[in-house]
mmCIF file of C-alpha atoms in Angstrom:
data_model
loop_
_atom_site.group_PDB
_atom_site.id
_atom_site.type_symbol
_atom_site.label_atom_id
_atom_site.label_comp_id
_atom_site.label_asym_id
_atom_site.label_seq_id
_atom_site.Cartn_x
_atom_site.Cartn_y
_atom_site.Cartn_z
ATOM 1 C CA MET G 19 130.324 -230.769 82.982
ATOM 2 C CA SER G 20 126.172 -231.564 83.059
ATOM 3 C CA GLU G 21 124.142 -234.194 84.756
ATOM 4 C CA ASP G 22 122.495 -236.748 82.481
ATOM 5 C CA LEU G 23 118.874 -236.546 83.002
ATOM 6 C CA ALA G 24 118.052 -238.914 79.842
ATOM 7 C CA GLY G 25 117.017 -241.868 81.981
ATOM 8 C CA ARG G 26 114.804 -239.966 84.297
ATOM 9 C CA VAL G 27 110.973 -240.136 84.345
ATOM 10 C CA VAL G 28 109.527 -237.042 82.912
ATOM 11 C CA VAL G 29 106.553 -235.432 84.140
ATOM 12 C CA THR G 30 104.721 -232.515 82.378
ATOM 13 C CA LEU G 31 103.139 -229.924 84.569
ATOM 14 C CA ASP G 32 101.184 -227.778 82.128
ATOM 15 C CA LEU G 33 100.195 -224.298 83.746
ATOM 16 C CA ASP G 34 98.604 -223.265 80.475
ATOM 17 C CA GLY G 35 95.374 -221.064 81.366
ATOM 18 C CA VAL G 36 96.056 -221.157 85.079
ATOM 19 C CA THR G 37 95.781 -217.715 86.609
ATOM 20 C CA ASP G 38 95.740 -218.655 90.425
ATOM 21 C CA LYS G 39 97.402 -220.570 93.229
ATOM 22 C CA ALA G 40 94.371 -222.738 93.196
ATOM 23 C CA GLY G 41 94.612 -223.807 89.701
ATOM 24 C CA LEU G 42 98.289 -224.393 89.910
ATOM 25 C CA MET G 43 97.718 -226.861 92.837
ATOM 26 C CA ASP G 44 95.207 -228.543 90.809
ATOM 27 C CA ARG G 45 97.025 -229.121 88.089
ATOM 28 C CA ALA G 46 100.039 -230.343 90.070
ATOM 29 C CA ALA G 47 97.867 -232.713 91.850
ATOM 30 C CA ARG G 48 96.906 -234.134 88.442
ATOM 31 C CA ALA G 49 100.127 -234.287 86.999
ATOM 32 C CA LEU G 50 102.011 -235.886 89.970
ATOM 33 C CA ALA G 51 99.168 -238.195 90.632
ATOM 34 C CA LEU G 52 99.179 -236.882 94.242
ATOM 35 C CA PRO G 53 96.516 -238.539 96.649
ATOM 36 C CA GLY G 54 93.370 -237.172 97.599
ATOM 37 C CA TRP G 55 94.774 -235.815 101.175
ATOM 38 C CA PHE G 56 97.077 -233.299 99.087
ATOM 39 C CA GLY G 57 96.646 -230.157 101.149
ATOM 40 C CA ARG G 58 97.021 -228.041 98.041
ATOM 41 C CA ASN G 59 98.865 -225.386 99.527
ATOM 42 C CA TRP G 60 103.067 -224.408 99.374
ATOM 43 C CA ASP G 61 103.821 -226.606 102.413
ATOM 44 C CA ALA G 62 101.861 -229.377 100.760
ATOM 45 C CA LEU G 63 103.578 -229.228 97.466
ATOM 46 C CA ALA G 64 107.185 -229.016 98.872
ATOM 47 C CA ASP G 65 106.353 -232.017 101.062
ATOM 48 C CA SER G 66 105.092 -233.935 98.040
ATOM 49 C CA LEU G 67 107.635 -233.286 95.756
ATOM 50 C CA GLY G 68 110.425 -234.279 98.470
ATOM 51 C CA ASP G 69 108.410 -237.588 99.529
ATOM 52 C CA GLU G 70 109.346 -240.304 96.824
ATOM 53 C CA THR G 71 106.934 -242.634 98.365
ATOM 54 C CA LEU G 72 104.594 -240.143 96.540
ATOM 55 C CA TRP G 73 106.481 -240.167 93.056
ATOM 56 C CA PRO G 74 105.906 -242.592 90.198
ATOM 57 C CA THR G 75 107.545 -246.145 91.184
ATOM 58 C CA GLU G 76 109.942 -246.120 88.359
ATOM 59 C CA ALA G 77 110.921 -242.498 89.358
ATOM 60 C CA VAL G 78 112.056 -243.648 92.738
ATOM 61 C CA GLU G 79 114.758 -245.892 90.825
ATOM 62 C CA ARG G 80 115.507 -243.617 87.842
ATOM 63 C CA GLY G 81 114.792 -240.023 89.276
ATOM 64 C CA MET G 82 112.088 -237.689 88.135
ATOM 65 C CA LEU G 83 112.245 -234.409 85.948
ATOM 66 C CA ILE G 84 109.353 -232.149 86.093
ATOM 67 C CA VAL G 85 108.739 -230.134 82.929
ATOM 68 C CA VAL G 86 106.744 -226.913 83.779
ATOM 69 C CA ARG G 87 104.927 -225.615 80.684
ATOM 70 C CA GLY G 88 102.685 -222.731 79.966
ATOM 71 C CA TRP G 89 103.776 -220.971 83.418
ATOM 72 C CA GLN G 90 104.501 -217.272 82.026
ATOM 73 C CA ALA G 91 100.874 -216.023 81.914
ATOM 74 C CA TYR G 92 100.597 -217.332 85.490
ATOM 75 C CA ALA G 93 103.888 -215.411 86.727
ATOM 76 C CA GLN G 94 102.630 -212.348 85.073
ATOM 77 C CA ALA G 95 99.021 -212.542 86.542
ATOM 78 C CA ARG G 96 100.396 -213.361 90.137
ATOM 79 C CA PRO G 97 104.204 -212.375 90.148
ATOM 80 C CA GLU G 98 104.228 -212.943 94.236
ATOM 81 C CA GLU G 99 102.453 -216.362 94.315
ATOM 82 C CA TRP G 100 104.721 -217.388 91.156
ATOM 83 C CA GLU G 101 107.977 -216.365 93.416
ATOM 84 C CA ILE G 102 107.110 -218.682 95.837
ATOM 85 C CA ALA G 103 106.168 -221.532 93.176
ATOM 86 C CA GLU G 104 109.677 -220.940 91.941
ATOM 87 C CA GLU G 105 111.209 -221.113 95.472
ATOM 88 C CA VAL G 106 109.134 -224.520 96.427
ATOM 89 C CA PHE G 107 110.444 -225.951 93.041
ATOM 90 C CA ALA G 108 113.764 -224.881 93.640
ATOM 91 C CA ALA G 109 114.339 -225.962 97.312
ATOM 92 C CA SER G 110 112.752 -229.257 96.478
ATOM 93 C CA ALA G 111 115.154 -229.779 93.274
ATOM 94 C CA ALA G 112 117.911 -228.963 95.552
ATOM 95 C CA GLY G 113 117.071 -231.177 98.339
ATOM 96 C CA ARG G 114 116.718 -234.123 96.340
ATOM 97 C CA PRO G 115 119.499 -235.053 93.766
ATOM 98 C CA ALA G 116 116.724 -237.432 92.268
ATOM 99 C CA LEU G 117 114.590 -234.600 91.377
ATOM 100 C CA ASP G 118 114.836 -231.930 88.633
ATOM 101 C CA VAL G 119 112.340 -228.794 87.904
ATOM 102 C CA ALA G 120 112.743 -227.512 84.346
ATOM 103 C CA LEU G 121 110.748 -224.281 83.236
ATOM 104 C CA ALA G 122 109.897 -224.845 79.737
ATOM 105 C CA LEU G 123 110.315 -221.589 77.667
ATOM 106 C CA GLY G 124 108.203 -222.756 74.652
ATOM 107 C CA GLY G 125 104.394 -222.701 74.410
ATOM 108 C CA SER G 126 102.269 -225.620 76.293
ATOM 109 C CA SER G 127 100.931 -227.131 73.063
#
């Protein structure tokens, strides 16, 4: 049995060219249209993913699927950081039935 994700709002988090945490946080802030006060740290990312008031309006109603693309180079360059990122994504998705995060295995463009 699988969950139907077809109706979800899809947000692409493209990490192509990202080699550090600061780059990941900048891309996440842009992709998710996070407010200027977003703290650009792991806790702030987790809080933002879990706060539906920061989601696109239609995502609150339909759910959100975040597709992370181009992540492999970052994961290879900074494996410890990437492990934390995966934990943040997994915990956020596990804590919110309306949120899913998928790691795309293809290229970013």
